[in-house]
PDB file of C-alpha atoms in Angstrom:
ATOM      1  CA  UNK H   1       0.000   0.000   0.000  1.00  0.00           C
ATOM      2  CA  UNK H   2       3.061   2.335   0.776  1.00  0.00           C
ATOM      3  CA  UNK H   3       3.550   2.514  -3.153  1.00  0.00           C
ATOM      4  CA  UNK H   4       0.083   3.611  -3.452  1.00  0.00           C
ATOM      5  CA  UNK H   5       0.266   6.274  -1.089  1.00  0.00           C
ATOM      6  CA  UNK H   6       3.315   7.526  -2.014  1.00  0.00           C
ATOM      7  CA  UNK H   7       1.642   8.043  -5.947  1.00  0.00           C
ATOM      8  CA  UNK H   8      -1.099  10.262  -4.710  1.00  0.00           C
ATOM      9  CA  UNK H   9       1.908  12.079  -2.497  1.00  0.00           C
ATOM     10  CA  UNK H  10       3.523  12.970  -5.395  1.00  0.00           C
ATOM     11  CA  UNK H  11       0.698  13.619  -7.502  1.00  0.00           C
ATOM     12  CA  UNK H  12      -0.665  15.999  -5.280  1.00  0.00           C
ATOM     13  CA  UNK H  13       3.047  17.442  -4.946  1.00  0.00           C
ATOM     14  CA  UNK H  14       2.709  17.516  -9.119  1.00  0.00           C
ATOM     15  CA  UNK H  15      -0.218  19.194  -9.011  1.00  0.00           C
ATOM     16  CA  UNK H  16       0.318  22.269  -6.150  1.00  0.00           C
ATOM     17  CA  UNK H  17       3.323  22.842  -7.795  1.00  0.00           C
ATOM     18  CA  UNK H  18       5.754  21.989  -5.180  1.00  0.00           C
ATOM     19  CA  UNK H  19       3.626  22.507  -1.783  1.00  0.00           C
ATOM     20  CA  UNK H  20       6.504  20.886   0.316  1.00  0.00           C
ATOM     21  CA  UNK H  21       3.507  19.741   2.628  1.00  0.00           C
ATOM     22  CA  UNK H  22       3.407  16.773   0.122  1.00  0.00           C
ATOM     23  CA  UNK H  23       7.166  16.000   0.849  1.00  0.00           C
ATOM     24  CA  UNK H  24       6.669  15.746   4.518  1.00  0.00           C
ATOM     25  CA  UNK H  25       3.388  14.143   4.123  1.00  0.00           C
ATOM     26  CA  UNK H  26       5.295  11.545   2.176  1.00  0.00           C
ATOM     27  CA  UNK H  27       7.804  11.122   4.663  1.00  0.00           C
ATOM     28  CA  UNK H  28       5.281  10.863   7.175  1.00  0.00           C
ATOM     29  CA  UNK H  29       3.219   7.835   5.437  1.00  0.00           C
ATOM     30  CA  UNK H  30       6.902   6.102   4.799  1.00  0.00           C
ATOM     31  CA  UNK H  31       7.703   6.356   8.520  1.00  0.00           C
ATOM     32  CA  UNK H  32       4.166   5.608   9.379  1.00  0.00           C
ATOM     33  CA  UNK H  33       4.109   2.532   6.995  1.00  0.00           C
ATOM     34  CA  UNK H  34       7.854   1.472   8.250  1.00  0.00           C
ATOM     35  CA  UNK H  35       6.409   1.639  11.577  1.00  0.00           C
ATOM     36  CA  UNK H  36       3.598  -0.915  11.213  1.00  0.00           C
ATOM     37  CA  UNK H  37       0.827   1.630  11.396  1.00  0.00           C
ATOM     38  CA  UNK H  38       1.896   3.436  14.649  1.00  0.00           C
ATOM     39  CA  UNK H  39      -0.381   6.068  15.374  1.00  0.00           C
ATOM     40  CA  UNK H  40       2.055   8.970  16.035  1.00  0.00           C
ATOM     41  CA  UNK H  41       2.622   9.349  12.226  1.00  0.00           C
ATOM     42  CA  UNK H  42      -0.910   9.991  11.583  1.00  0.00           C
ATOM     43  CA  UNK H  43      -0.975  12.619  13.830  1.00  0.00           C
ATOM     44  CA  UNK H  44       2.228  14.050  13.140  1.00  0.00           C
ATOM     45  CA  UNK H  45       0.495  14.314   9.494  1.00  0.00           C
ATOM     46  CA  UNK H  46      -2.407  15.913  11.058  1.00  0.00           C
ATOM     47  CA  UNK H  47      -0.155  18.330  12.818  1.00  0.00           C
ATOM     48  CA  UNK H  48       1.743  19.296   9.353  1.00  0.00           C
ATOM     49  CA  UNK H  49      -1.736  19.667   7.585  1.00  0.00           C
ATOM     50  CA  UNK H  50      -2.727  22.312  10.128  1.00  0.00           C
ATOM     51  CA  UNK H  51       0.789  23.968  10.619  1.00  0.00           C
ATOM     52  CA  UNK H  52       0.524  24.541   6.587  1.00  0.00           C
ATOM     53  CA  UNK H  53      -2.987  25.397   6.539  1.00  0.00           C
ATOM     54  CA  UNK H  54      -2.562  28.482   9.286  1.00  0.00           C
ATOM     55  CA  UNK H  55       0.253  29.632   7.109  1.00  0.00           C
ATOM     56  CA  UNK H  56       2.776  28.168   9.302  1.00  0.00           C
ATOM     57  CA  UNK H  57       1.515  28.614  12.755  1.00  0.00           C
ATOM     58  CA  UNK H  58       4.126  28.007  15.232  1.00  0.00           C
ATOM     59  CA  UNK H  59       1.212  25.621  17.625  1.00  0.00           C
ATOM     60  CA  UNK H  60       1.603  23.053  14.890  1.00  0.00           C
ATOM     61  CA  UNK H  61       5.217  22.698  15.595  1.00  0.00           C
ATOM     62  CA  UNK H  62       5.174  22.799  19.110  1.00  0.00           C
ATOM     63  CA  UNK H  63       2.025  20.656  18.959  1.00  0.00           C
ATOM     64  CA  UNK H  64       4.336  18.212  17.203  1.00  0.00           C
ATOM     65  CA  UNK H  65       7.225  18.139  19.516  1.00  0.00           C
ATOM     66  CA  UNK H  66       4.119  17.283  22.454  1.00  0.00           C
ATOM     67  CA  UNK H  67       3.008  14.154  20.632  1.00  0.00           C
ATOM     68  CA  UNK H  68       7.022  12.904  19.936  1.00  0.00           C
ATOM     69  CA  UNK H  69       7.422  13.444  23.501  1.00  0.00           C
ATOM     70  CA  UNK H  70       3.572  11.434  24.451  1.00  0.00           C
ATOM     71  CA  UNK H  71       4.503   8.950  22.522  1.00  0.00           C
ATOM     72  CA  UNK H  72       8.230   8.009  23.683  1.00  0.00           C
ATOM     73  CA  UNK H  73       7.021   8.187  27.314  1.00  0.00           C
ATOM     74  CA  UNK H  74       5.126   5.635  26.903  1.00  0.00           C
ATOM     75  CA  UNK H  75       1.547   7.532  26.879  1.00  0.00           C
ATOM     76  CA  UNK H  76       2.680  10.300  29.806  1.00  0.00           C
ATOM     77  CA  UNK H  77      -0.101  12.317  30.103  1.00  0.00           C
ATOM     78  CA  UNK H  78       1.804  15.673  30.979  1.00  0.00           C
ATOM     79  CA  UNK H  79       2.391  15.655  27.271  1.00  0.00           C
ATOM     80  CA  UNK H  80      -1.356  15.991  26.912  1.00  0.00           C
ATOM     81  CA  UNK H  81      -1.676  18.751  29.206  1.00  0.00           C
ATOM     82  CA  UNK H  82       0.923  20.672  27.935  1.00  0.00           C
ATOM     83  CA  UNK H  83      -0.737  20.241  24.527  1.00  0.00           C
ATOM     84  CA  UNK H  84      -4.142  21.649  25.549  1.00  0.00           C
ATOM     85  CA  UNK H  85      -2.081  24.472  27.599  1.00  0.00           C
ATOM     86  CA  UNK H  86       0.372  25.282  24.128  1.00  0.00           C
ATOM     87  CA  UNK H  87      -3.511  25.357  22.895  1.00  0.00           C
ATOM     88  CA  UNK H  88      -5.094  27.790  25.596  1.00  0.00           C
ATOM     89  CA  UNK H  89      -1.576  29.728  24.978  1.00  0.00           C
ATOM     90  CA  UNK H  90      -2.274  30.907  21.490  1.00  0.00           C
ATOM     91  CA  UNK H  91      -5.508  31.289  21.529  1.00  0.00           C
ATOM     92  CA  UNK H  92      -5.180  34.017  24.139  1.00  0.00           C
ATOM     93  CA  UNK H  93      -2.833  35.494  21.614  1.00  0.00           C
ATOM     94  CA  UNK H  94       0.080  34.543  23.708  1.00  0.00           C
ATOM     95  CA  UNK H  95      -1.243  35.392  27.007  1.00  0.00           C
ATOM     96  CA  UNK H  96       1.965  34.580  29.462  1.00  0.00           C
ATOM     97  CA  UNK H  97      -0.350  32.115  32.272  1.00  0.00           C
ATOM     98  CA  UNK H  98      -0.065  29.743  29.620  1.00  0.00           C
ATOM     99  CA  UNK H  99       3.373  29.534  29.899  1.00  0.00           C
ATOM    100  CA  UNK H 100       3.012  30.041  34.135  1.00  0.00           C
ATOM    101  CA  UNK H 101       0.651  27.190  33.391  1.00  0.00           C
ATOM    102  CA  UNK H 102       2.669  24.983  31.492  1.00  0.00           C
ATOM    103  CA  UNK H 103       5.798  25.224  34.178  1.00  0.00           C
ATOM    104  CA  UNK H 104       3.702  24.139  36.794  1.00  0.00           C
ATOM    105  CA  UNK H 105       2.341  20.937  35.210  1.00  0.00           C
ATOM    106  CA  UNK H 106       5.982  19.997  34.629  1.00  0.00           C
ATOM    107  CA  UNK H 107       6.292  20.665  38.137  1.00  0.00           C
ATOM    108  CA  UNK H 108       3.457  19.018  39.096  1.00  0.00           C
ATOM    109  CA  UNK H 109       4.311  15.874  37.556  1.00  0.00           C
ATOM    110  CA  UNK H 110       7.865  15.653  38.731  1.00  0.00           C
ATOM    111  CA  UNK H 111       7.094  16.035  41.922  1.00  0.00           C
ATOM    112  CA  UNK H 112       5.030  12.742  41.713  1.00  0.00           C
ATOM    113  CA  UNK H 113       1.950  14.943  42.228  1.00  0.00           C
ATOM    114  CA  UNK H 114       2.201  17.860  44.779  1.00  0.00           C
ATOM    115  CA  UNK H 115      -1.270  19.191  45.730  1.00  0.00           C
ATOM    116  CA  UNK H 116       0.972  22.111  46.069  1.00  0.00           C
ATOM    117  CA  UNK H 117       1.130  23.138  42.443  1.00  0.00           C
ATOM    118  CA  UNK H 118      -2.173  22.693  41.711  1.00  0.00           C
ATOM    119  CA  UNK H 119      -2.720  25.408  44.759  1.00  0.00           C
ATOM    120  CA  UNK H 120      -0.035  27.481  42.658  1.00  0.00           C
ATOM    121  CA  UNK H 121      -2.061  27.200  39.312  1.00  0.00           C
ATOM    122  CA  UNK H 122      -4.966  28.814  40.858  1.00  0.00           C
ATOM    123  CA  UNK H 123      -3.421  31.467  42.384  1.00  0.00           C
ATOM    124  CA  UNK H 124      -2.075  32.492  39.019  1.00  0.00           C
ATOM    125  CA  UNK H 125      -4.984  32.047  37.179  1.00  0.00           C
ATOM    126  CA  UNK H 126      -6.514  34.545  40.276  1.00  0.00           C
ATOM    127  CA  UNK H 127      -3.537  36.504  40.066  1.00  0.00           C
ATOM    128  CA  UNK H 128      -3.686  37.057  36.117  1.00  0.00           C
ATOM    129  CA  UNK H 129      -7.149  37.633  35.929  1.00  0.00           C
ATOM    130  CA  UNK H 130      -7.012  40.295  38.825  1.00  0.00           C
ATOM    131  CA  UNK H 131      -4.568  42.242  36.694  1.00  0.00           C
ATOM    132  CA  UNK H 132      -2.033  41.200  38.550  1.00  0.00           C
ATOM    133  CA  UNK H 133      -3.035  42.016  42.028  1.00  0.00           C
ATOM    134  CA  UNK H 134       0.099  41.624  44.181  1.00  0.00           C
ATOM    135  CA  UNK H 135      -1.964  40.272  47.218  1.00  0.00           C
ATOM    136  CA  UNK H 136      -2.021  36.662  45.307  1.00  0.00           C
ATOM    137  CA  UNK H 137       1.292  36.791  44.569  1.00  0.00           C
ATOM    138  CA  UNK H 138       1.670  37.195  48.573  1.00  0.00           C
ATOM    139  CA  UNK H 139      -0.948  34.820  48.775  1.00  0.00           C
ATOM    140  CA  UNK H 140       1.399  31.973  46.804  1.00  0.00           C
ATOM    141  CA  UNK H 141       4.409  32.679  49.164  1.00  0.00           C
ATOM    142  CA  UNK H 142       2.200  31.933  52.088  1.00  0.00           C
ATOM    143  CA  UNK H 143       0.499  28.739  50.524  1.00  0.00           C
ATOM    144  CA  UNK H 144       4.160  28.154  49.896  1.00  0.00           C
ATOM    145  CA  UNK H 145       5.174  28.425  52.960  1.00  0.00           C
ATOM    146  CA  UNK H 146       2.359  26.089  54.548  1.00  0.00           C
ATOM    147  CA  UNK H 147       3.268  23.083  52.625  1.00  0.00           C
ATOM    148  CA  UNK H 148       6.346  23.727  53.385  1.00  0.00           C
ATOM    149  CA  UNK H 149       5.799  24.032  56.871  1.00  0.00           C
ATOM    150  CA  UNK H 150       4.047  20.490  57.162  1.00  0.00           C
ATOM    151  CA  UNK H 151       0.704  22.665  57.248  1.00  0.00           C
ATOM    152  CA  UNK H 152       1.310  24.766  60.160  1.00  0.00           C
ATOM    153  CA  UNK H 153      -2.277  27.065  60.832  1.00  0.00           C
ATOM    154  CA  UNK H 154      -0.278  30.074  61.646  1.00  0.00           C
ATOM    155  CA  UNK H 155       0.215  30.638  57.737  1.00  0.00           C
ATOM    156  CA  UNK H 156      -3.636  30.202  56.794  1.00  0.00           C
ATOM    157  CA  UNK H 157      -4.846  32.829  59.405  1.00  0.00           C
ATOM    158  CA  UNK H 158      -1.719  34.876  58.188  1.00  0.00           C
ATOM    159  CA  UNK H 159      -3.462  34.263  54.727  1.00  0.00           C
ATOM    160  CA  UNK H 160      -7.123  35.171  56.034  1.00  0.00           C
ATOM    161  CA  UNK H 161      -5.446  38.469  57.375  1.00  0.00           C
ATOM    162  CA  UNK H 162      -4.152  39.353  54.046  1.00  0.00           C
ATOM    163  CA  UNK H 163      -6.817  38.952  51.973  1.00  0.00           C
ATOM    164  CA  UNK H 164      -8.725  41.195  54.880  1.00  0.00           C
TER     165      UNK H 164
END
């Protein structure tokens, strides 16, 4: 069937007059065909259709790297949250708690699952959405400083005080 494929590859190449989407694509179905039908070729194609399509939108290519990554960890699923956050990322037009956002799931999943960072995400999604009102940002430092502290009650009425 690779043969097959590979004739309506460069067909379609023929016929766009040299769209090098049809080169990759064709690399893509030989890899994909090579591999005995694993499924990250078909989205990598998917991923190259849509990076072309947007006129070369850099989510595609990060998008890409995500799935490489999902696939050689065996299925981690960090790779699939950082996908949907490199999604959220662009289309806020680049809005930088993506990026916040993104950190902190690494984090999260290194440290075999802190409740901590999820604490942190939400304080930065407060904190962003406030404008960046500094009280949250005193607000993390003292949710820091709790888990840190074994979860000592002195820092949650400090915390109650601040946000009075």
């Amino acid at each position: 069937m690779l043969a097959l494929y590979t004739l309506k590859v460069l067909i379609i190449y023929m016929e766009s007059g040299g769209d090098m989407l049809d080169l990759y694509t064709l690399k893509v179905l030989i890899i994909y065909m090579e591999s005995g039908g694993d499924m990250l070729a078909l989205y990598t194609l998917k991923v190259l259709i849509i990076n072309m399509e947007s006129g070369g939108d850099m989510l595609a290519l990060y998008t890409l790297k995500v799935l490489i990554i999902y696939m050689e960890s065996g299925g981690d699923m960090l790779a699939v949250y950082t996908l949907k956050v490199l999604i959220i990322y662009m289309e806020s037009g680049g809005d930088m708690l993506a990026l916040y956002t993104l950190k902190i799931l690494i984090i999260y999943m290194e440290s075999g699952g802190d409740i901590l960072t999820l604490y942190t995400l939400k304080v930065l999604i407060i904190y962003m959405e406030s404008g960046g009102d500094m009280l949250t940002l005193y607000t993390l430092k003292f949710l820091i400083i709790y888990m840190e502290s074994g979860g000592d009650m002195l820092a949650l009425y400090t915390l109650k005080v601040l946000i009075i």
